[in-house]
Amino acid sequence: MRYLIILFFLLIVKPIYADNDYEPLLNSVTMQFNAEQWVTTKTAIVTIGVNASVSDSALGKTQNNILTKLSKISNKDEWHIVSFNRSLDQSGLERVQVQAEARLPSDDLNGIRDRAKAISVPGETYTLDNVDYRPSAMEYRDVNTTLRNDIYSQVKNELDLLNKLYPDQKFYVHNINFNGDMTAEPQQPRAMLMAVAGADTNNRPLSVGDKLRISAIVIFASAPNADVVKMVGKN
């Protein structure tokens, strides 16, 4: 019954307002709200380079063999081959150049260069090419959600204050326009080449991050004065 009454009210009111734009008549307050937070991670994208020379008959098994050996470097995440290039060398063997990546916890980086060297054999070498301490997309999404909730909380507090100061106005949130980073990935990759021992000498997990900032332009509005609406309706 309640919904029928609301529908009946809308059917009556809509023709009255249909030909008039009351947007300029709204009593409005425009404000900007800001929030920021560090996106930290205790994991890193590790890139291992592989150089191997194999016979043509063994080429088909090369990828699986490489992934099996990579799990000996670390089994904390699944390794993914991101590039695979092959060429024929002067001896008639296939020369294979591979890059593989996995996201590993920082405390698993201790000794990773030595583990890569340990599984290398003549004709098949493994090297640590890169360590990128870039937060994951999920870590960025989680912080984005937290920042939006922070903005919403600020907006609610401001709305409550407005209605406390001007109880007759009955302000509401008319519009929220977010802007800022609002990205799932950082703009600039935070890459660190393991040129020195670095992680090998640090037994504590390394926490690395980027600061994420968002802002929102918010319009609070209240309905125009009834007398003003009547005057506009007569025009």
PDB file of C-alpha atoms in Angstrom:
ATOM      1  CA  MET A   1       0.000   0.000   0.000  1.00  0.00           C
ATOM      2  CA  ARG A   2       2.880   2.328   0.904  1.00  0.00           C
ATOM      3  CA  TYR A   3       4.460   1.914  -2.549  1.00  0.00           C
ATOM      4  CA  LEU A   4       1.126   2.621  -4.267  1.00  0.00           C
ATOM      5  CA  ILE A   5       0.847   5.914  -2.364  1.00  0.00           C
ATOM      6  CA  ILE A   6       4.407   6.905  -3.378  1.00  0.00           C
ATOM      7  CA  LEU A   7       3.697   6.008  -7.021  1.00  0.00           C
ATOM      8  CA  PHE A   8       0.466   8.008  -6.964  1.00  0.00           C
ATOM      9  CA  PHE A   9       2.369  11.001  -5.519  1.00  0.00           C
ATOM     10  CA  LEU A  10       5.025  10.810  -8.249  1.00  0.00           C
ATOM     11  CA  LEU A  11       2.366  10.662 -10.988  1.00  0.00           C
ATOM     12  CA  ILE A  12       0.863  13.874  -9.651  1.00  0.00           C
ATOM     13  CA  VAL A  13       4.095  15.757  -8.999  1.00  0.00           C
ATOM     14  CA  LYS A  14       5.958  14.831 -12.202  1.00  0.00           C
ATOM     15  CA  PRO A  15       3.777  16.887 -14.596  1.00  0.00           C
ATOM     16  CA  ILE A  16       4.219  19.942 -12.358  1.00  0.00           C
ATOM     17  CA  TYR A  17       8.036  19.748 -12.454  1.00  0.00           C
ATOM     18  CA  ALA A  18       8.427  18.319 -15.944  1.00  0.00           C
ATOM     19  CA  ASP A  19       8.691  21.649 -17.739  1.00  0.00           C
ATOM     20  CA  ASN A  20      10.867  23.388 -15.129  1.00  0.00           C
ATOM     21  CA  ASP A  21      14.547  22.955 -14.236  1.00  0.00           C
ATOM     22  CA  TYR A  22      14.858  23.411 -10.477  1.00  0.00           C
ATOM     23  CA  GLU A  23      18.551  22.525 -10.325  1.00  0.00           C
ATOM     24  CA  PRO A  24      19.647  26.197 -10.084  1.00  0.00           C
ATOM     25  CA  LEU A  25      17.132  26.749  -7.282  1.00  0.00           C
ATOM     26  CA  LEU A  26      18.609  24.107  -4.967  1.00  0.00           C
ATOM     27  CA  ASN A  27      20.238  25.373  -1.792  1.00  0.00           C
ATOM     28  CA  SER A  28      23.667  23.770  -2.159  1.00  0.00           C
ATOM     29  CA  VAL A  29      27.042  23.519  -0.461  1.00  0.00           C
ATOM     30  CA  THR A  30      30.074  22.250  -2.401  1.00  0.00           C
ATOM     31  CA  MET A  31      33.057  20.783  -0.585  1.00  0.00           C
ATOM     32  CA  GLN A  32      36.191  18.787  -1.339  1.00  0.00           C
ATOM     33  CA  PHE A  33      37.204  15.787   0.763  1.00  0.00           C
ATOM     34  CA  ASN A  34      40.600  14.077   0.704  1.00  0.00           C
ATOM     35  CA  ALA A  35      42.029  10.785   1.899  1.00  0.00           C
ATOM     36  CA  GLU A  36      45.391   9.099   1.549  1.00  0.00           C
ATOM     37  CA  GLN A  37      47.051   5.906   2.700  1.00  0.00           C
ATOM     38  CA  TRP A  38      50.170   3.910   2.012  1.00  0.00           C
ATOM     39  CA  VAL A  39      49.758   0.758  -0.070  1.00  0.00           C
ATOM     40  CA  THR A  40      52.373  -1.569   1.373  1.00  0.00           C
ATOM     41  CA  THR A  41      53.477  -5.015   0.338  1.00  0.00           C
ATOM     42  CA  LYS A  42      55.723  -7.688   1.771  1.00  0.00           C
ATOM     43  CA  THR A  43      55.988  -9.513  -1.536  1.00  0.00           C
ATOM     44  CA  ALA A  44      57.982  -8.921  -4.703  1.00  0.00           C
ATOM     45  CA  ILE A  45      57.713  -9.918  -8.353  1.00  0.00           C
ATOM     46  CA  VAL A  46      60.879 -11.930  -8.967  1.00  0.00           C
ATOM     47  CA  THR A  47      62.150 -12.389 -12.517  1.00  0.00           C
ATOM     48  CA  ILE A  48      64.484 -15.274 -13.310  1.00  0.00           C
ATOM     49  CA  GLY A  49      66.339 -15.444 -16.628  1.00  0.00           C
ATOM     50  CA  VAL A  50      67.136 -18.787 -18.210  1.00  0.00           C
ATOM     51  CA  ASN A  51      69.611 -19.460 -21.017  1.00  0.00           C
ATOM     52  CA  ALA A  52      69.747 -22.994 -22.360  1.00  0.00           C
ATOM     53  CA  SER A  53      70.971 -24.937 -25.357  1.00  0.00           C
ATOM     54  CA  VAL A  54      68.885 -28.003 -26.230  1.00  0.00           C
ATOM     55  CA  SER A  55      68.471 -30.385 -29.100  1.00  0.00           C
ATOM     56  CA  ASP A  56      65.470 -30.039 -31.368  1.00  0.00           C
ATOM     57  CA  SER A  57      63.989 -33.310 -30.037  1.00  0.00           C
ATOM     58  CA  ALA A  58      64.168 -32.039 -26.424  1.00  0.00           C
ATOM     59  CA  LEU A  59      62.697 -28.636 -27.206  1.00  0.00           C
ATOM     60  CA  GLY A  60      59.130 -29.727 -26.470  1.00  0.00           C
ATOM     61  CA  LYS A  61      60.006 -30.670 -22.897  1.00  0.00           C
ATOM     62  CA  THR A  62      62.058 -27.551 -22.195  1.00  0.00           C
ATOM     63  CA  GLN A  63      59.249 -25.423 -20.760  1.00  0.00           C
ATOM     64  CA  ASN A  64      58.094 -28.080 -18.286  1.00  0.00           C
ATOM     65  CA  ASN A  65      61.675 -28.830 -17.276  1.00  0.00           C
ATOM     66  CA  ILE A  66      62.355 -25.154 -16.613  1.00  0.00           C
ATOM     67  CA  LEU A  67      59.210 -24.751 -14.481  1.00  0.00           C
ATOM     68  CA  THR A  68      60.182 -27.834 -12.478  1.00  0.00           C
ATOM     69  CA  LYS A  69      63.625 -26.404 -11.762  1.00  0.00           C
ATOM     70  CA  LEU A  70      62.214 -22.986 -10.896  1.00  0.00           C
ATOM     71  CA  SER A  71      60.169 -24.589  -8.126  1.00  0.00           C
ATOM     72  CA  LYS A  72      63.501 -25.528  -6.525  1.00  0.00           C
ATOM     73  CA  ILE A  73      64.394 -21.835  -6.359  1.00  0.00           C
ATOM     74  CA  SER A  74      61.081 -21.147  -4.594  1.00  0.00           C
ATOM     75  CA  ASN A  75      57.802 -22.997  -4.272  1.00  0.00           C
ATOM     76  CA  LYS A  76      55.968 -20.165  -2.480  1.00  0.00           C
ATOM     77  CA  ASP A  77      54.117 -19.173  -5.666  1.00  0.00           C
ATOM     78  CA  GLU A  78      53.442 -20.518  -9.143  1.00  0.00           C
ATOM     79  CA  TRP A  79      56.035 -19.538 -11.734  1.00  0.00           C
ATOM     80  CA  HIS A  80      54.858 -18.115 -15.052  1.00  0.00           C
ATOM     81  CA  ILE A  81      56.940 -17.910 -18.214  1.00  0.00           C
ATOM     82  CA  VAL A  82      56.533 -14.371 -19.571  1.00  0.00           C
ATOM     83  CA  SER A  83      58.904 -14.605 -22.551  1.00  0.00           C
ATOM     84  CA  PHE A  84      60.278 -17.511 -24.578  1.00  0.00           C
ATOM     85  CA  ASN A  85      62.685 -16.938 -27.464  1.00  0.00           C
ATOM     86  CA  ARG A  86      64.554 -19.539 -29.496  1.00  0.00           C
ATOM     87  CA  SER A  87      67.224 -19.419 -32.161  1.00  0.00           C
ATOM     88  CA  LEU A  88      69.570 -21.894 -33.865  1.00  0.00           C
ATOM     89  CA  ASP A  89      73.225 -21.598 -32.848  1.00  0.00           C
ATOM     90  CA  GLN A  90      76.289 -22.569 -34.903  1.00  0.00           C
ATOM     91  CA  SER A  91      76.458 -26.050 -33.348  1.00  0.00           C
ATOM     92  CA  GLY A  92      72.964 -26.875 -34.548  1.00  0.00           C
ATOM     93  CA  LEU A  93      71.407 -26.717 -31.068  1.00  0.00           C
ATOM     94  CA  GLU A  94      68.374 -24.634 -30.208  1.00  0.00           C
ATOM     95  CA  ARG A  95      69.349 -21.681 -28.040  1.00  0.00           C
ATOM     96  CA  VAL A  96      66.482 -20.834 -25.681  1.00  0.00           C
ATOM     97  CA  GLN A  97      66.141 -17.586 -23.728  1.00  0.00           C
ATOM     98  CA  VAL A  98      63.382 -17.525 -21.134  1.00  0.00           C
ATOM     99  CA  GLN A  99      62.106 -15.121 -18.489  1.00  0.00           C
ATOM    100  CA  ALA A 100      59.845 -16.385 -15.712  1.00  0.00           C
ATOM    101  CA  GLU A 101      58.090 -14.510 -12.906  1.00  0.00           C
ATOM    102  CA  ALA A 102      56.565 -15.302  -9.525  1.00  0.00           C
ATOM    103  CA  ARG A 103      55.360 -13.124  -6.634  1.00  0.00           C
ATOM    104  CA  LEU A 104      57.318 -14.208  -3.587  1.00  0.00           C
ATOM    105  CA  PRO A 105      57.274 -13.121   0.061  1.00  0.00           C
ATOM    106  CA  SER A 106      60.259 -10.910   0.854  1.00  0.00           C
ATOM    107  CA  ASP A 107      61.589 -13.311   3.482  1.00  0.00           C
ATOM    108  CA  ASP A 108      61.892 -15.945   0.728  1.00  0.00           C
ATOM    109  CA  LEU A 109      64.367 -13.748  -1.175  1.00  0.00           C
ATOM    110  CA  ASN A 110      67.214 -14.581   1.189  1.00  0.00           C
ATOM    111  CA  GLY A 111      69.773 -16.539  -0.827  1.00  0.00           C
ATOM    112  CA  ILE A 112      67.635 -16.611  -3.971  1.00  0.00           C
ATOM    113  CA  ARG A 113      70.571 -15.653  -6.187  1.00  0.00           C
ATOM    114  CA  ASP A 114      72.583 -18.567  -4.798  1.00  0.00           C
ATOM    115  CA  ARG A 115      69.656 -20.967  -5.293  1.00  0.00           C
ATOM    116  CA  ALA A 116      69.395 -19.887  -8.932  1.00  0.00           C
ATOM    117  CA  LYS A 117      73.113 -20.488  -9.362  1.00  0.00           C
ATOM    118  CA  ALA A 118      72.890 -23.878  -7.628  1.00  0.00           C
ATOM    119  CA  ILE A 119      70.437 -25.333 -10.173  1.00  0.00           C
ATOM    120  CA  SER A 120      72.461 -24.052 -13.142  1.00  0.00           C
ATOM    121  CA  VAL A 121      74.398 -26.602 -15.165  1.00  0.00           C
ATOM    122  CA  PRO A 122      76.593 -26.289 -18.262  1.00  0.00           C
ATOM    123  CA  GLY A 123      74.289 -25.405 -21.149  1.00  0.00           C
ATOM    124  CA  GLU A 124      71.454 -24.293 -18.835  1.00  0.00           C
ATOM    125  CA  THR A 125      71.964 -21.259 -16.581  1.00  0.00           C
ATOM    126  CA  TYR A 126      69.549 -19.515 -14.199  1.00  0.00           C
ATOM    127  CA  THR A 127      70.081 -15.887 -13.111  1.00  0.00           C
ATOM    128  CA  LEU A 128      68.200 -13.438 -10.920  1.00  0.00           C
ATOM    129  CA  ASP A 129      67.251 -10.653 -13.339  1.00  0.00           C
ATOM    130  CA  ASN A 130      64.957  -8.390 -11.323  1.00  0.00           C
ATOM    131  CA  VAL A 131      63.064  -7.916  -8.065  1.00  0.00           C
ATOM    132  CA  ASP A 132      60.089  -5.552  -8.283  1.00  0.00           C
ATOM    133  CA  TYR A 133      58.521  -4.508  -4.964  1.00  0.00           C
ATOM    134  CA  ARG A 134      55.310  -3.332  -6.584  1.00  0.00           C
ATOM    135  CA  PRO A 135      52.132  -3.887  -4.526  1.00  0.00           C
ATOM    136  CA  SER A 136      49.675  -6.273  -6.108  1.00  0.00           C
ATOM    137  CA  ALA A 137      46.439  -5.202  -7.809  1.00  0.00           C
ATOM    138  CA  MET A 138      44.472  -6.697  -4.903  1.00  0.00           C
ATOM    139  CA  GLU A 139      46.469  -4.639  -2.396  1.00  0.00           C
ATOM    140  CA  TYR A 140      45.678  -1.487  -4.392  1.00  0.00           C
ATOM    141  CA  ARG A 141      41.975  -2.385  -4.606  1.00  0.00           C
ATOM    142  CA  ASP A 142      41.798  -2.978  -0.843  1.00  0.00           C
ATOM    143  CA  VAL A 143      43.307   0.435  -0.082  1.00  0.00           C
ATOM    144  CA  ASN A 144      41.038   2.096  -2.659  1.00  0.00           C
ATOM    145  CA  THR A 145      38.036   0.607  -0.867  1.00  0.00           C
ATOM    146  CA  THR A 146      39.347   1.835   2.482  1.00  0.00           C
ATOM    147  CA  LEU A 147      39.875   5.353   1.117  1.00  0.00           C
ATOM    148  CA  ARG A 148      36.396   5.524  -0.408  1.00  0.00           C
ATOM    149  CA  ASN A 149      34.908   4.414   2.903  1.00  0.00           C
ATOM    150  CA  ASP A 150      36.946   7.143   4.597  1.00  0.00           C
ATOM    151  CA  ILE A 151      35.514   9.728   2.169  1.00  0.00           C
ATOM    152  CA  TYR A 152      31.976   8.455   2.728  1.00  0.00           C
ATOM    153  CA  SER A 153      32.475   8.724   6.494  1.00  0.00           C
ATOM    154  CA  GLN A 154      33.719  12.317   6.171  1.00  0.00           C
ATOM    155  CA  VAL A 155      30.750  13.161   3.949  1.00  0.00           C
ATOM    156  CA  LYS A 156      28.291  11.682   6.449  1.00  0.00           C
ATOM    157  CA  ASN A 157      29.814  13.650   9.313  1.00  0.00           C
ATOM    158  CA  GLU A 158      29.590  16.865   7.306  1.00  0.00           C
ATOM    159  CA  LEU A 159      25.989  16.117   6.308  1.00  0.00           C
ATOM    160  CA  ASP A 160      25.058  15.501   9.949  1.00  0.00           C
ATOM    161  CA  LEU A 161      26.686  18.803  10.903  1.00  0.00           C
ATOM    162  CA  LEU A 162      24.841  20.713   8.179  1.00  0.00           C
ATOM    163  CA  ASN A 163      21.489  19.311   9.253  1.00  0.00           C
ATOM    164  CA  LYS A 164      22.290  20.057  12.881  1.00  0.00           C
ATOM    165  CA  LEU A 165      23.100  23.688  12.067  1.00  0.00           C
ATOM    166  CA  TYR A 166      20.242  24.089   9.567  1.00  0.00           C
ATOM    167  CA  PRO A 167      17.546  21.607  10.632  1.00  0.00           C
ATOM    168  CA  ASP A 168      14.858  23.207   8.468  1.00  0.00           C
ATOM    169  CA  GLN A 169      16.895  22.806   5.258  1.00  0.00           C
ATOM    170  CA  LYS A 170      17.024  18.974   5.323  1.00  0.00           C
ATOM    171  CA  PHE A 171      20.274  18.684   3.369  1.00  0.00           C
ATOM    172  CA  TYR A 172      21.090  15.509   1.457  1.00  0.00           C
ATOM    173  CA  VAL A 173      24.030  14.315  -0.670  1.00  0.00           C
ATOM    174  CA  HIS A 174      23.253  15.547  -4.157  1.00  0.00           C
ATOM    175  CA  ASN A 175      26.428  14.451  -5.962  1.00  0.00           C
ATOM    176  CA  ILE A 176      29.817  12.816  -5.266  1.00  0.00           C
ATOM    177  CA  ASN A 177      32.549  13.008  -7.911  1.00  0.00           C
ATOM    178  CA  PHE A 178      35.695  11.006  -7.107  1.00  0.00           C
ATOM    179  CA  ASN A 179      39.041  11.860  -8.646  1.00  0.00           C
ATOM    180  CA  GLY A 180      42.694  11.209  -7.941  1.00  0.00           C
ATOM    181  CA  ASP A 181      44.749   8.026  -8.261  1.00  0.00           C
ATOM    182  CA  MET A 182      41.872   5.490  -8.042  1.00  0.00           C
ATOM    183  CA  THR A 183      44.122   2.974  -9.813  1.00  0.00           C
ATOM    184  CA  ALA A 184      44.617  -0.706  -9.201  1.00  0.00           C
ATOM    185  CA  GLU A 185      48.277  -0.498 -10.161  1.00  0.00           C
ATOM    186  CA  PRO A 186      50.976   2.105  -9.484  1.00  0.00           C
ATOM    187  CA  GLN A 187      51.791   4.634 -12.192  1.00  0.00           C
ATOM    188  CA  GLN A 188      55.547   4.018 -11.889  1.00  0.00           C
ATOM    189  CA  PRO A 189      56.811   0.471 -11.223  1.00  0.00           C
ATOM    190  CA  ARG A 190      58.931   0.343  -8.063  1.00  0.00           C
ATOM    191  CA  ALA A 191      61.694  -1.899  -9.342  1.00  0.00           C
ATOM    192  CA  MET A 192      64.822  -2.886  -7.469  1.00  0.00           C
ATOM    193  CA  LEU A 193      67.651  -4.760  -9.133  1.00  0.00           C
ATOM    194  CA  MET A 194      69.374  -7.155  -6.776  1.00  0.00           C
ATOM    195  CA  ALA A 195      72.850  -6.043  -7.790  1.00  0.00           C
ATOM    196  CA  VAL A 196      74.238  -6.468  -4.289  1.00  0.00           C
ATOM    197  CA  ALA A 197      73.446  -8.926  -1.532  1.00  0.00           C
ATOM    198  CA  GLY A 198      70.590  -6.701  -0.333  1.00  0.00           C
ATOM    199  CA  ALA A 199      67.805  -9.085   0.586  1.00  0.00           C
ATOM    200  CA  ASP A 200      70.318 -11.855   1.350  1.00  0.00           C
ATOM    201  CA  THR A 201      71.606  -9.942   4.378  1.00  0.00           C
ATOM    202  CA  ASN A 202      68.207  -8.841   5.640  1.00  0.00           C
ATOM    203  CA  ASN A 203      66.355 -11.535   7.548  1.00  0.00           C
ATOM    204  CA  ARG A 204      63.318  -9.371   8.307  1.00  0.00           C
ATOM    205  CA  PRO A 205      60.459  -9.053   5.789  1.00  0.00           C
ATOM    206  CA  LEU A 206      60.836  -5.827   3.827  1.00  0.00           C
ATOM    207  CA  SER A 207      57.693  -3.704   3.613  1.00  0.00           C
ATOM    208  CA  VAL A 208      57.601  -1.471   0.517  1.00  0.00           C
ATOM    209  CA  GLY A 209      54.749   0.657  -0.759  1.00  0.00           C
ATOM    210  CA  ASP A 210      53.347   3.652  -2.616  1.00  0.00           C
ATOM    211  CA  LYS A 211      51.058   6.339  -1.254  1.00  0.00           C
ATOM    212  CA  LEU A 212      47.581   6.370  -2.776  1.00  0.00           C
ATOM    213  CA  ARG A 213      45.534   9.574  -2.708  1.00  0.00           C
ATOM    214  CA  ILE A 214      41.936  10.182  -3.711  1.00  0.00           C
ATOM    215  CA  SER A 215      39.636  13.169  -3.389  1.00  0.00           C
ATOM    216  CA  ALA A 216      35.969  13.821  -3.956  1.00  0.00           C
ATOM    217  CA  ILE A 217      33.953  16.904  -4.824  1.00  0.00           C
ATOM    218  CA  VAL A 218      30.665  16.617  -2.956  1.00  0.00           C
ATOM    219  CA  ILE A 219      27.540  18.716  -3.369  1.00  0.00           C
ATOM    220  CA  PHE A 220      25.094  18.848  -0.469  1.00  0.00           C
ATOM    221  CA  ALA A 221      21.687  20.189  -1.432  1.00  0.00           C
ATOM    222  CA  SER A 222      18.295  20.913   0.003  1.00  0.00           C
ATOM    223  CA  ALA A 223      14.992  21.481  -1.765  1.00  0.00           C
ATOM    224  CA  PRO A 224      14.269  25.027  -2.948  1.00  0.00           C
ATOM    225  CA  ASN A 225      11.869  27.188  -0.990  1.00  0.00           C
ATOM    226  CA  ALA A 226       8.231  26.320  -1.746  1.00  0.00           C
ATOM    227  CA  ASP A 227       7.372  29.954  -2.594  1.00  0.00           C
ATOM    228  CA  VAL A 228      10.217  30.085  -5.138  1.00  0.00           C
ATOM    229  CA  VAL A 229       9.002  26.843  -6.735  1.00  0.00           C
ATOM    230  CA  LYS A 230       5.510  28.299  -7.053  1.00  0.00           C
ATOM    231  CA  MET A 231       6.822  31.462  -8.715  1.00  0.00           C
ATOM    232  CA  VAL A 232       8.862  29.451 -11.215  1.00  0.00           C
ATOM    233  CA  GLY A 233       5.905  27.209 -11.901  1.00  0.00           C
ATOM    234  CA  LYS A 234       3.786  30.179 -12.871  1.00  0.00           C
ATOM    235  CA  ASN A 235       6.302  31.376 -15.482  1.00  0.00           C
TER     236      ASN A 235
END
